[in-house]
Tab-separated table of N, CA and C in Angstrom:
chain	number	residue	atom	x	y	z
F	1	UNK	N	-22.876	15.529	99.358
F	1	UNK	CA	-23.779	16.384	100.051
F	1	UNK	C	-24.475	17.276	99.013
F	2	UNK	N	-25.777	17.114	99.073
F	2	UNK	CA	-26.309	18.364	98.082
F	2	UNK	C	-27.036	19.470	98.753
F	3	UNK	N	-26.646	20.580	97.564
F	3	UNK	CA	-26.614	22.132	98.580
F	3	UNK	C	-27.725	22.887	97.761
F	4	UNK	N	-28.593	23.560	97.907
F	4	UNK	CA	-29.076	24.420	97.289
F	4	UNK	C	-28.682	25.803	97.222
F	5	UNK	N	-28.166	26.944	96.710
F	5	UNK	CA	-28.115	28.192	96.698
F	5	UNK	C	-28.830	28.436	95.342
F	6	UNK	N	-29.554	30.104	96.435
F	6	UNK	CA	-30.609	30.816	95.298
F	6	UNK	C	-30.299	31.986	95.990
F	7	UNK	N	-30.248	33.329	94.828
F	7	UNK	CA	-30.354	34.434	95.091
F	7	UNK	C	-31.170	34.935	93.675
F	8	UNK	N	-30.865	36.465	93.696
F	8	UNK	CA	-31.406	36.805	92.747
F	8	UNK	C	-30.615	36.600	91.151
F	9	UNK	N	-29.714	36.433	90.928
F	9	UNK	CA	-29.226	36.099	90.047
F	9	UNK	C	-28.938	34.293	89.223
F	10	UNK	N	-28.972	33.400	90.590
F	10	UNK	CA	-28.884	32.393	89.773
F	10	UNK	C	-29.989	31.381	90.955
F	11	UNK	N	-30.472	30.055	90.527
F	11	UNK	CA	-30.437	28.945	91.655
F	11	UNK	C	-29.371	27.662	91.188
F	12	UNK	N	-28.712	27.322	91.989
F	12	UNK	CA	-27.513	26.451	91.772
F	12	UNK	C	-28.298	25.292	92.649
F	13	UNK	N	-27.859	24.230	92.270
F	13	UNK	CA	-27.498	22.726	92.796
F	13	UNK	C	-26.355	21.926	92.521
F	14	UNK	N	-25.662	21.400	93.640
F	14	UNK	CA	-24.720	20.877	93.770
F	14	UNK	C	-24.046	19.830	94.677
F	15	UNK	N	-23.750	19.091	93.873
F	15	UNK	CA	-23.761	17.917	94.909
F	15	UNK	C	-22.093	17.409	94.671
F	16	UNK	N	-21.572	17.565	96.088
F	16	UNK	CA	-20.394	17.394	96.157
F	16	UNK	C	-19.818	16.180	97.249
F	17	UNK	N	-19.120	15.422	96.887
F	17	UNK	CA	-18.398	14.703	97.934
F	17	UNK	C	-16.901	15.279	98.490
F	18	UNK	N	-17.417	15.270	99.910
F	18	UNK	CA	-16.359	15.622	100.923
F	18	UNK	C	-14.947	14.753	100.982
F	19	UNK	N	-14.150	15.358	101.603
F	19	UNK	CA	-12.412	14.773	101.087
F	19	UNK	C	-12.538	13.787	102.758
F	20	UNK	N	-13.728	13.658	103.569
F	20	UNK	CA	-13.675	12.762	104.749
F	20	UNK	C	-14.219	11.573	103.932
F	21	UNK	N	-15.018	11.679	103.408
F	21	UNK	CA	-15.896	10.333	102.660
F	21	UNK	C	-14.663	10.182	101.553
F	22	UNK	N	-14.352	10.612	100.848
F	22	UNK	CA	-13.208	10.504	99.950
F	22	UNK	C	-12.129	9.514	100.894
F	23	UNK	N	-11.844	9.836	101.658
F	23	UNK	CA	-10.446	9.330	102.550
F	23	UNK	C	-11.246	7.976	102.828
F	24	UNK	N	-12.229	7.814	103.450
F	24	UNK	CA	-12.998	6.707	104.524
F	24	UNK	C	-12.900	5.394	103.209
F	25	UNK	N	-13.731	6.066	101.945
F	25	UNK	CA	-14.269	5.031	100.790
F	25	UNK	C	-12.724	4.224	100.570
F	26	UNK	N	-11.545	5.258	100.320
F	26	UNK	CA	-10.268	4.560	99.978
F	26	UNK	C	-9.839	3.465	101.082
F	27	UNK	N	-10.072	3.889	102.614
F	27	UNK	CA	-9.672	2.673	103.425
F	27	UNK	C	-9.761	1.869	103.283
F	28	UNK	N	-11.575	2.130	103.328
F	28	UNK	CA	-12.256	0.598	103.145
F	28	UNK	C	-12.008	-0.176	101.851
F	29	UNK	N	-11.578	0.667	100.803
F	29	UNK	CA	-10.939	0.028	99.411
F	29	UNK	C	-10.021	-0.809	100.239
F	30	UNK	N	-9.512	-0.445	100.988
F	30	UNK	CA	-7.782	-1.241	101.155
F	30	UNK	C	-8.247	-2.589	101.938
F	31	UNK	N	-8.753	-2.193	102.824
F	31	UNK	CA	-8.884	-3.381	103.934
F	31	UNK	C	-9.172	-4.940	103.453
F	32	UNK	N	-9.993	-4.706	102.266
F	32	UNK	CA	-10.222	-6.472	101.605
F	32	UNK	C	-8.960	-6.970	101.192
F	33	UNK	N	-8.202	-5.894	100.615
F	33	UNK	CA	-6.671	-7.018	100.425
F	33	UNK	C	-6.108	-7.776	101.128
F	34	UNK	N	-6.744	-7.332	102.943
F	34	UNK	CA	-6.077	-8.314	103.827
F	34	UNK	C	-6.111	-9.778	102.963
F	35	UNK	N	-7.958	-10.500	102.445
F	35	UNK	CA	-8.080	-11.487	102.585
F	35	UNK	C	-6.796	-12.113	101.652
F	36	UNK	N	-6.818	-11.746	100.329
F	36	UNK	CA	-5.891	-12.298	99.418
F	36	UNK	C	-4.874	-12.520	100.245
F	37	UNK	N	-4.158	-11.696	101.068
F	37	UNK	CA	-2.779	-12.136	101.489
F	37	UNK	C	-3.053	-12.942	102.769
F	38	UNK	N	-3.778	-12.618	102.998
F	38	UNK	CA	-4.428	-14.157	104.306
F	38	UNK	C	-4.507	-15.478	103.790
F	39	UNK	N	-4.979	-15.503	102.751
F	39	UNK	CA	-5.380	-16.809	102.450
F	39	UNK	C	-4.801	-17.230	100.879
F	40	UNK	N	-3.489	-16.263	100.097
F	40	UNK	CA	-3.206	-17.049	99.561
F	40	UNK	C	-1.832	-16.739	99.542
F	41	UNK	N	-1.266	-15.639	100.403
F	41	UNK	CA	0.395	-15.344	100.150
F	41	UNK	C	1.071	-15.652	101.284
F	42	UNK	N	0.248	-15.700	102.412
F	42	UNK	CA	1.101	-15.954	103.665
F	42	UNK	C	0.799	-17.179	104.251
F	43	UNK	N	-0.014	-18.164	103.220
F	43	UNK	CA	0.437	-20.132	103.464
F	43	UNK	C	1.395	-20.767	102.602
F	44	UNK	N	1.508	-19.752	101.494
F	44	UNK	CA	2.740	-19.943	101.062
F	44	UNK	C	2.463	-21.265	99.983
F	45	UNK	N	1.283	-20.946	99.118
F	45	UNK	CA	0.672	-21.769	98.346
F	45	UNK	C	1.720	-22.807	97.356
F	46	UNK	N	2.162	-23.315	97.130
F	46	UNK	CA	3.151	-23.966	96.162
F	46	UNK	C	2.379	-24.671	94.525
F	47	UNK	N	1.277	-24.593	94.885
F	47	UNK	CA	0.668	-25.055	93.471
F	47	UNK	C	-1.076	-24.961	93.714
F	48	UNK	N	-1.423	-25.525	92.590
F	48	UNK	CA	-2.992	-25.598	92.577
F	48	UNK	C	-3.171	-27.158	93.511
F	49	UNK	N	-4.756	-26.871	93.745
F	49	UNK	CA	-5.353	-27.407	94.672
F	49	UNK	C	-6.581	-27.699	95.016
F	50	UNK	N	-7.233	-28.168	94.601
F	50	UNK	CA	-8.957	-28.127	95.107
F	50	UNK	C	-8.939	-27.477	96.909
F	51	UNK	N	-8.106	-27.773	97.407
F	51	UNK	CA	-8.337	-27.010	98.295
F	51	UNK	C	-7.716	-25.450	98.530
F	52	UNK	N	-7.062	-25.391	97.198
F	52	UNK	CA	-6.902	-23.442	97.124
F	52	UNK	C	-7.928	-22.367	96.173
F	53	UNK	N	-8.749	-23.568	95.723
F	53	UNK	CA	-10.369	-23.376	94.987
F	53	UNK	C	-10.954	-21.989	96.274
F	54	UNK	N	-11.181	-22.493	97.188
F	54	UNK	CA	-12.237	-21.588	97.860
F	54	UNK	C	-11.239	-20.036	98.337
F	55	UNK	N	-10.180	-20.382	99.096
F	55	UNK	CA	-9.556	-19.315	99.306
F	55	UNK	C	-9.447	-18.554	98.173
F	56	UNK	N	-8.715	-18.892	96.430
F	56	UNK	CA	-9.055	-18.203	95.194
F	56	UNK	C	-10.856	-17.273	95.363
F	57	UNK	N	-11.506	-18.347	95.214
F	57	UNK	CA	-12.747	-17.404	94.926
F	57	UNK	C	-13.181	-16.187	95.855
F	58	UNK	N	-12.612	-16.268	97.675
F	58	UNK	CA	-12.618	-15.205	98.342
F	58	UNK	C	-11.923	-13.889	97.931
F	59	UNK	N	-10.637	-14.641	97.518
F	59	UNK	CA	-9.515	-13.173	97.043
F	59	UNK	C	-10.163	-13.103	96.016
F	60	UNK	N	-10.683	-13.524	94.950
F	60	UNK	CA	-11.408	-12.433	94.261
F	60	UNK	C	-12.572	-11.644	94.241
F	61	UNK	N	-13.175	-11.870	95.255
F	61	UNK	CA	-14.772	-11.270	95.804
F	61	UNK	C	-14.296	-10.247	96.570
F	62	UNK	N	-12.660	-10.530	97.332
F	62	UNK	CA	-12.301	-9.316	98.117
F	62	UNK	C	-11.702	-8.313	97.362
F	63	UNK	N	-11.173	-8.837	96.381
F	63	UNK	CA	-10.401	-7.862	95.364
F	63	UNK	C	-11.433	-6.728	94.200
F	64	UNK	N	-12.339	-7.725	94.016
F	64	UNK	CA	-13.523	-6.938	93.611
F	64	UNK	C	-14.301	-5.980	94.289
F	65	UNK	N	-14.537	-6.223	95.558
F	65	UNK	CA	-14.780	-5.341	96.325
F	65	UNK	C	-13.436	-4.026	96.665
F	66	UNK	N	-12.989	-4.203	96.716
F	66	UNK	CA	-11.524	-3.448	96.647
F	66	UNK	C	-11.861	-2.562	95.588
F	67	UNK	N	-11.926	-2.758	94.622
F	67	UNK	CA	-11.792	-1.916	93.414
F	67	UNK	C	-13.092	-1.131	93.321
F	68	UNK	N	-14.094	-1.842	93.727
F	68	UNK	CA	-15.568	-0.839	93.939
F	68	UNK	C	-15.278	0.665	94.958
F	69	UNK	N	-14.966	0.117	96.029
F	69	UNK	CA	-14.617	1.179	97.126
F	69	UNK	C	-13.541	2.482	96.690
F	70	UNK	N	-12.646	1.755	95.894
F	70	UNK	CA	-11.754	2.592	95.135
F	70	UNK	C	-11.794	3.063	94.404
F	71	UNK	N	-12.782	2.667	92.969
F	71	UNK	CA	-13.394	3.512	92.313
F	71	UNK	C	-14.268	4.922	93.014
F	72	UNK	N	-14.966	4.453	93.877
F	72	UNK	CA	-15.876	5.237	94.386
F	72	UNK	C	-15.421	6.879	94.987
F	73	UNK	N	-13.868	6.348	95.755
F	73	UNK	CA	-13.328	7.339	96.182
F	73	UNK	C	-12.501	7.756	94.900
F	74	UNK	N	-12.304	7.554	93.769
F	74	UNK	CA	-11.306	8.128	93.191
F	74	UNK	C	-11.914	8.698	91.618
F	75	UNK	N	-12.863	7.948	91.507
F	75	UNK	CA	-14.082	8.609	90.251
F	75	UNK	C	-15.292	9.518	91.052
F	76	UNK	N	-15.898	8.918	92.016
F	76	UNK	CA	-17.024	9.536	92.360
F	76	UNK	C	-17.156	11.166	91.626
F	77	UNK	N	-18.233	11.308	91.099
F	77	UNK	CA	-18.286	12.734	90.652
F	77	UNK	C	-19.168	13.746	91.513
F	78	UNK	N	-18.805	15.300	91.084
F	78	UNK	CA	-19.140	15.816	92.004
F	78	UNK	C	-19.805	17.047	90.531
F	79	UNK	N	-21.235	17.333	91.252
F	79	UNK	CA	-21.625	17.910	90.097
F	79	UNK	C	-22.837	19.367	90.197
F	80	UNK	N	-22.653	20.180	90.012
F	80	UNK	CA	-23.253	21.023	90.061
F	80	UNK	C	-24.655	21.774	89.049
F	81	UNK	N	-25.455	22.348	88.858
F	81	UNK	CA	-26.906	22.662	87.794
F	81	UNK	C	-26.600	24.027	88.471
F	82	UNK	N	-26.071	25.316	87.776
F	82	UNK	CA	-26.869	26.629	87.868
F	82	UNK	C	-27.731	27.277	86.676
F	83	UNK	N	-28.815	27.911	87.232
F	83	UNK	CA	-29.270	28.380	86.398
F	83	UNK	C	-29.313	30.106	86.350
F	84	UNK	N	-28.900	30.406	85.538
F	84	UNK	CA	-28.223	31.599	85.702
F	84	UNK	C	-29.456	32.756	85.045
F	85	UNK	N	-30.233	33.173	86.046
F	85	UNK	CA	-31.264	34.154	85.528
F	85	UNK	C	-31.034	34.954	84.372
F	86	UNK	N	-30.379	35.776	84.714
F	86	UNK	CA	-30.222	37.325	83.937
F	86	UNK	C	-29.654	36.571	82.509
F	87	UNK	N	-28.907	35.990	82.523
F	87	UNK	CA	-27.290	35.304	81.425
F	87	UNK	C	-28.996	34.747	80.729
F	88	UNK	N	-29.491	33.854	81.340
F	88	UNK	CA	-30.815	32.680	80.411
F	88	UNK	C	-29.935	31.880	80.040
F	89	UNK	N	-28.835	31.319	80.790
F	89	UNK	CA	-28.233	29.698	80.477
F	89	UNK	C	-28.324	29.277	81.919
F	90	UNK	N	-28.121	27.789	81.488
F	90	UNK	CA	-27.890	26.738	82.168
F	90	UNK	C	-26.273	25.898	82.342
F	91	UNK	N	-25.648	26.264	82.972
F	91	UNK	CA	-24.400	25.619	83.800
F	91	UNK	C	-24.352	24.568	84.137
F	92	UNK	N	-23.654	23.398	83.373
F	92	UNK	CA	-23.502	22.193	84.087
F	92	UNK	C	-22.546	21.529	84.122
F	93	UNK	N	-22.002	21.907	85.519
F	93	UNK	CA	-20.572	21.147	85.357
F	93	UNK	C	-20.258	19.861	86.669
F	94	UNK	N	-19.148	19.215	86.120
F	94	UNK	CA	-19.081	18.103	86.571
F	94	UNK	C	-17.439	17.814	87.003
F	95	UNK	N	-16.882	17.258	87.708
F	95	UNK	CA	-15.329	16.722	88.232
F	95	UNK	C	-15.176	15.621	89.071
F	96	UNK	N	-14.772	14.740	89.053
F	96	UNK	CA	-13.722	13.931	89.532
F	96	UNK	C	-12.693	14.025	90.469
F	97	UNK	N	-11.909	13.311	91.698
F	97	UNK	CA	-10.799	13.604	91.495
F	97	UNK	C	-9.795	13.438	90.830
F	98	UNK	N	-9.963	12.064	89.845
F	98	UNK	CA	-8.908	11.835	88.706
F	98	UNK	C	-9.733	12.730	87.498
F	99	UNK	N	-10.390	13.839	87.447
F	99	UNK	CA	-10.627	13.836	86.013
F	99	UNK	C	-11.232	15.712	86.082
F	100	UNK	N	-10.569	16.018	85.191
F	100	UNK	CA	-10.485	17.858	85.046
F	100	UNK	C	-12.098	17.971	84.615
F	101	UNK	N	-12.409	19.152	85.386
F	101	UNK	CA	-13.678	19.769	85.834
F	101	UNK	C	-14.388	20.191	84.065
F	102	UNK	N	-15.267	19.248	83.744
F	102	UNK	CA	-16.066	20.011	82.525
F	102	UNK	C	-17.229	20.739	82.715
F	103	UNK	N	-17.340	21.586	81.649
F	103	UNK	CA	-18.632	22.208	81.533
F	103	UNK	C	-19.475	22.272	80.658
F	104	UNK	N	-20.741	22.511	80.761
F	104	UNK	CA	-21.804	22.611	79.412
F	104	UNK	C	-22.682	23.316	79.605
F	105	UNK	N	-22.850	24.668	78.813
F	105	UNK	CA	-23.837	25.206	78.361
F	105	UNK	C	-24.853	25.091	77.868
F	106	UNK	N	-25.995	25.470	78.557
F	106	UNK	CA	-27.181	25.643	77.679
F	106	UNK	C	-28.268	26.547	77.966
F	107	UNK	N	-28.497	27.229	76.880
F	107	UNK	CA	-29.298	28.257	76.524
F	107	UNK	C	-31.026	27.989	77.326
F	108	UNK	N	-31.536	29.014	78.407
F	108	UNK	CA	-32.998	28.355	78.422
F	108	UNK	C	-33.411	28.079	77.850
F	109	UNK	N	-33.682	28.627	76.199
F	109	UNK	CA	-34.709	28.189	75.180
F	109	UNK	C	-34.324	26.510	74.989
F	110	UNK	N	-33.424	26.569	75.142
F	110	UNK	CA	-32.606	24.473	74.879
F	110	UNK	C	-33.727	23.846	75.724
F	111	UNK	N	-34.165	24.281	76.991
F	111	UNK	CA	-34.683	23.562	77.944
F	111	UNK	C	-36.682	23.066	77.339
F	112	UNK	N	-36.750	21.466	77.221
F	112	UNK	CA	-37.874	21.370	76.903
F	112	UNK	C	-38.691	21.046	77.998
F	113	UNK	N	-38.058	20.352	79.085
F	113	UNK	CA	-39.282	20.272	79.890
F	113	UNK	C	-38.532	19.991	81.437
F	114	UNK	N	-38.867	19.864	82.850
F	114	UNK	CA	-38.745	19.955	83.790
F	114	UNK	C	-39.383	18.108	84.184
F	115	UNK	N	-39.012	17.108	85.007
F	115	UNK	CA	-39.656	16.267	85.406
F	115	UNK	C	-39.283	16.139	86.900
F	116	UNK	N	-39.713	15.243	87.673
F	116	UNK	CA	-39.294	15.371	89.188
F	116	UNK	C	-39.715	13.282	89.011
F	117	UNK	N	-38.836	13.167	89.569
F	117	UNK	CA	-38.230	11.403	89.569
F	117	UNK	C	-38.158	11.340	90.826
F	118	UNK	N	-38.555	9.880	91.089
F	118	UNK	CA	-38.532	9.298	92.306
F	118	UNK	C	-38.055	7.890	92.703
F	119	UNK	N	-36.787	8.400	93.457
F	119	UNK	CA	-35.691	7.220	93.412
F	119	UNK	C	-35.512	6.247	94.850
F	120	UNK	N	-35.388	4.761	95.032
F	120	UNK	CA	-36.033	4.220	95.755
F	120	UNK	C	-35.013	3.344	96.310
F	121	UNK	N	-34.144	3.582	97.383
F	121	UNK	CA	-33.067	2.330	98.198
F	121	UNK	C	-33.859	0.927	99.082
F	122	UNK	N	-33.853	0.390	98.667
F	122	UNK	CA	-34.163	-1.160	99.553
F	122	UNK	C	-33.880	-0.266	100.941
F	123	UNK	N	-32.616	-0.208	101.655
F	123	UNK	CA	-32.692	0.005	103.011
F	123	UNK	C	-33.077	1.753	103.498
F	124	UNK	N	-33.300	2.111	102.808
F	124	UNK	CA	-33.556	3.486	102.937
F	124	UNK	C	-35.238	4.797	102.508
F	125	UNK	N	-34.928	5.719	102.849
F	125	UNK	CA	-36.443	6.010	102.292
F	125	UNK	C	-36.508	6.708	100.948
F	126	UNK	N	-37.217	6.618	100.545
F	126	UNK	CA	-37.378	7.277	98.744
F	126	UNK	C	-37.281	8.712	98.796
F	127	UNK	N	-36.662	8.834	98.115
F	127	UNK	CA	-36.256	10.822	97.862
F	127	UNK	C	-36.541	11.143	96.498
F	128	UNK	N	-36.583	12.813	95.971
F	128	UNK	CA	-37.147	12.731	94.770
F	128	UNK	C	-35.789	13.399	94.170
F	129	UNK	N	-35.428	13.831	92.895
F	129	UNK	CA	-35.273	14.505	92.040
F	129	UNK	C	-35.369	15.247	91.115
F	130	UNK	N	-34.823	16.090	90.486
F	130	UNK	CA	-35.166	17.019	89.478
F	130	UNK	C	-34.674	16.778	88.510
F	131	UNK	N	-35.374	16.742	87.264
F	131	UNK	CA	-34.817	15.760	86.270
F	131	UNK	C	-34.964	17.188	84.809
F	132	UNK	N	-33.470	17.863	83.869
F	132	UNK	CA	-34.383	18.831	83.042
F	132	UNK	C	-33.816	18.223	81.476
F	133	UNK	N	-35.103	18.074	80.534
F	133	UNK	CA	-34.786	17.390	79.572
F	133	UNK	C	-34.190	18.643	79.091
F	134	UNK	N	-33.521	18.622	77.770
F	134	UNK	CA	-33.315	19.634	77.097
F	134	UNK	C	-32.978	19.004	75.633
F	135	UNK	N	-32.783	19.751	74.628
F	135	UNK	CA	-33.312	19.847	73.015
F	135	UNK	C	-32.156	18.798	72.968
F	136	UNK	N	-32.212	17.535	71.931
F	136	UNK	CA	-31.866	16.343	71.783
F	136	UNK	C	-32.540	15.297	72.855
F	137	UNK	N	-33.306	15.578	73.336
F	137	UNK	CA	-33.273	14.470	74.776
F	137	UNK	C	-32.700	14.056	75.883
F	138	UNK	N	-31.649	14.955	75.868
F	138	UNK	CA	-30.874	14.652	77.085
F	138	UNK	C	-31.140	14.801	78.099
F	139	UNK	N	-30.935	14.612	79.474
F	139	UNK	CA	-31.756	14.217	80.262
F	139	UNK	C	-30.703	14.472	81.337
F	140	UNK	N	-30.816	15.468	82.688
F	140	UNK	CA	-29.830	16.286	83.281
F	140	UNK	C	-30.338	15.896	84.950
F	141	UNK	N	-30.163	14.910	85.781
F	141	UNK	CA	-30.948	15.172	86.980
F	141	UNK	C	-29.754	15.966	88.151
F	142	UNK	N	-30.565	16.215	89.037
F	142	UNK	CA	-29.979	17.127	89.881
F	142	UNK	C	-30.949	17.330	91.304
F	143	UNK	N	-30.275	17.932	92.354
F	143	UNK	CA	-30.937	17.912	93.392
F	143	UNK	C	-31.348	17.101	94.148
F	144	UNK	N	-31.692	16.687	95.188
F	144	UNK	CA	-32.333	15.616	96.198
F	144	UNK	C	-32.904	15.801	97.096
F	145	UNK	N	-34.633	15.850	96.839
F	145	UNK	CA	-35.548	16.185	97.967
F	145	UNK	C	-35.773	15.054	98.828
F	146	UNK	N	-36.215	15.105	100.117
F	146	UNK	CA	-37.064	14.374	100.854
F	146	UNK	C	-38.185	14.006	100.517
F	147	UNK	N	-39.208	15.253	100.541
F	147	UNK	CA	-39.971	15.526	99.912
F	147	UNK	C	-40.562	15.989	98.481
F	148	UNK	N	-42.104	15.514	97.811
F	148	UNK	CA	-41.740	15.323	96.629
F	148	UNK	C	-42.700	17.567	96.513
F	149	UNK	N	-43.221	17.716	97.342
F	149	UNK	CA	-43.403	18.627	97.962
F	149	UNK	C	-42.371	19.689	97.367
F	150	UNK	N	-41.080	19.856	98.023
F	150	UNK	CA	-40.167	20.643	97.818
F	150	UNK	C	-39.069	20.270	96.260
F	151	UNK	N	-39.442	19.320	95.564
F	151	UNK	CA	-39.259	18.922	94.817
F	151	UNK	C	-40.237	19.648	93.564
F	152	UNK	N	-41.279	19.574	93.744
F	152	UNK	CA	-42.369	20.491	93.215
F	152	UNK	C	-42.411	21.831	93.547
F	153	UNK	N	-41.825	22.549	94.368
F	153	UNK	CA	-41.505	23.699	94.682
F	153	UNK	C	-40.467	24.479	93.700
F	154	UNK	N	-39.753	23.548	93.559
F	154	UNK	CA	-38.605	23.913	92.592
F	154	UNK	C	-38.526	23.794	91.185
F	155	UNK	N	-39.515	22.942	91.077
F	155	UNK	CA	-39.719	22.761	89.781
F	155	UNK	C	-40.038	23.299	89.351
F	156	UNK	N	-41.275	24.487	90.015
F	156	UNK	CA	-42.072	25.787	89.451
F	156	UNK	C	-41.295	27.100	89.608
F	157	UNK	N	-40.329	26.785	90.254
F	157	UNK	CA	-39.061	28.121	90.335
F	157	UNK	C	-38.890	27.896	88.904
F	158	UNK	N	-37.991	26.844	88.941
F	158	UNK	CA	-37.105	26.870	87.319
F	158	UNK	C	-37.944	27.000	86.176
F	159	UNK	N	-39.686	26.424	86.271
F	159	UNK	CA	-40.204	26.668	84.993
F	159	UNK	C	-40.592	28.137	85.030
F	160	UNK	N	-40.676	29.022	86.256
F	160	UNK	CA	-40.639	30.421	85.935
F	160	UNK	C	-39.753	30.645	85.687
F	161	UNK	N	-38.122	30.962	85.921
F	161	UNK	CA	-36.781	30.918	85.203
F	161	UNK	C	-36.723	31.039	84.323
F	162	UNK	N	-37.157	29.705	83.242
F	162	UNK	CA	-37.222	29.846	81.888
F	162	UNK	C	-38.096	30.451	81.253
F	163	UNK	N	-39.229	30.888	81.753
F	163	UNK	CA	-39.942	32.027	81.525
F	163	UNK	C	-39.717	32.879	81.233
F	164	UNK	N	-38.867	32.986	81.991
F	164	UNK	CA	-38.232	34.613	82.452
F	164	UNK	C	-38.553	35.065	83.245
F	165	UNK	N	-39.718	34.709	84.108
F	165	UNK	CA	-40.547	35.367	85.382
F	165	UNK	C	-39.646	35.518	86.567
């Protein structure tokens, strides 16, 4: 879920996954193992087979899928952008549930430029982002508009920010 908070001291973005989607992604991790034990532990296979060819290639399309879903719930990251007015840094931190919460600093002056990206799902509708380069090239996106509108709205917040305005 991504959140915007702004006051006078900082504007934050943050995009976090919930411990319901966390729980749901792991189910559905589980449920493909049915096939493997459907179709190759409970006929009680005794050897190879051209006809244990196809059931093999399912348990591994299900097992692969398995491990996607499970990754998802157990890496998915959860990541936050503040920009901290008064301070003139930039906050960026990031966590896991397998993996301890990092952070990285950076100074506004670090910040070289602001871009707004536009990202595109086959079944879904295109949303934009906020994309902030900073000194080496690195390249920080954050946020998720609908609109490229409010996407551009923000973009001229943060380049006043680093202003100082």
């Amino acid at each position: 879920m991504h959140i915007i908070k702004e006051n006078d001291r900082y504007i934050e973005f943050s995009n976090r996954m919930s411990v319901g989607l966390r729980i749901m992604l792991f189910l559905f991790g589980l449920l493909p193992l049915f096939a493997p034990y459907e179709l190759l532990i409970k006929p009680r296979w005794t050897g190879f087979s051209l006809f244990a060819l196809l059931p093999i290639i399912i348990s591994l399309g299900a097992i692969a899928v398995s491990v996607f879903f499970l990754a998802a719930a157990l890496i998915g990251l959860d990541g936050v952008v503040r920009f901290e007015r008064k301070k003139r840094i930039v906050v960026y931190g990031r966590k896991a549930l397998c993996v301890r919460y990092q952070e990285s600093h950076y100074s506004m002056s670090d910040i070289r430029s602001f871009e707004i990206e536009e990202r595109e799902w086959t079944d879904g509708p295109k949303y934009y982002v906020l994309a902030m380069i900073v000194r080496g090239g690195k390249k920080i996106s954050f946020g998720e508009f609908s609109a490229q509108v409010s996407a551009a709205q923000y973009r001229e917040k943060l380049e006043a920010a680093v202003k100082g305005k």
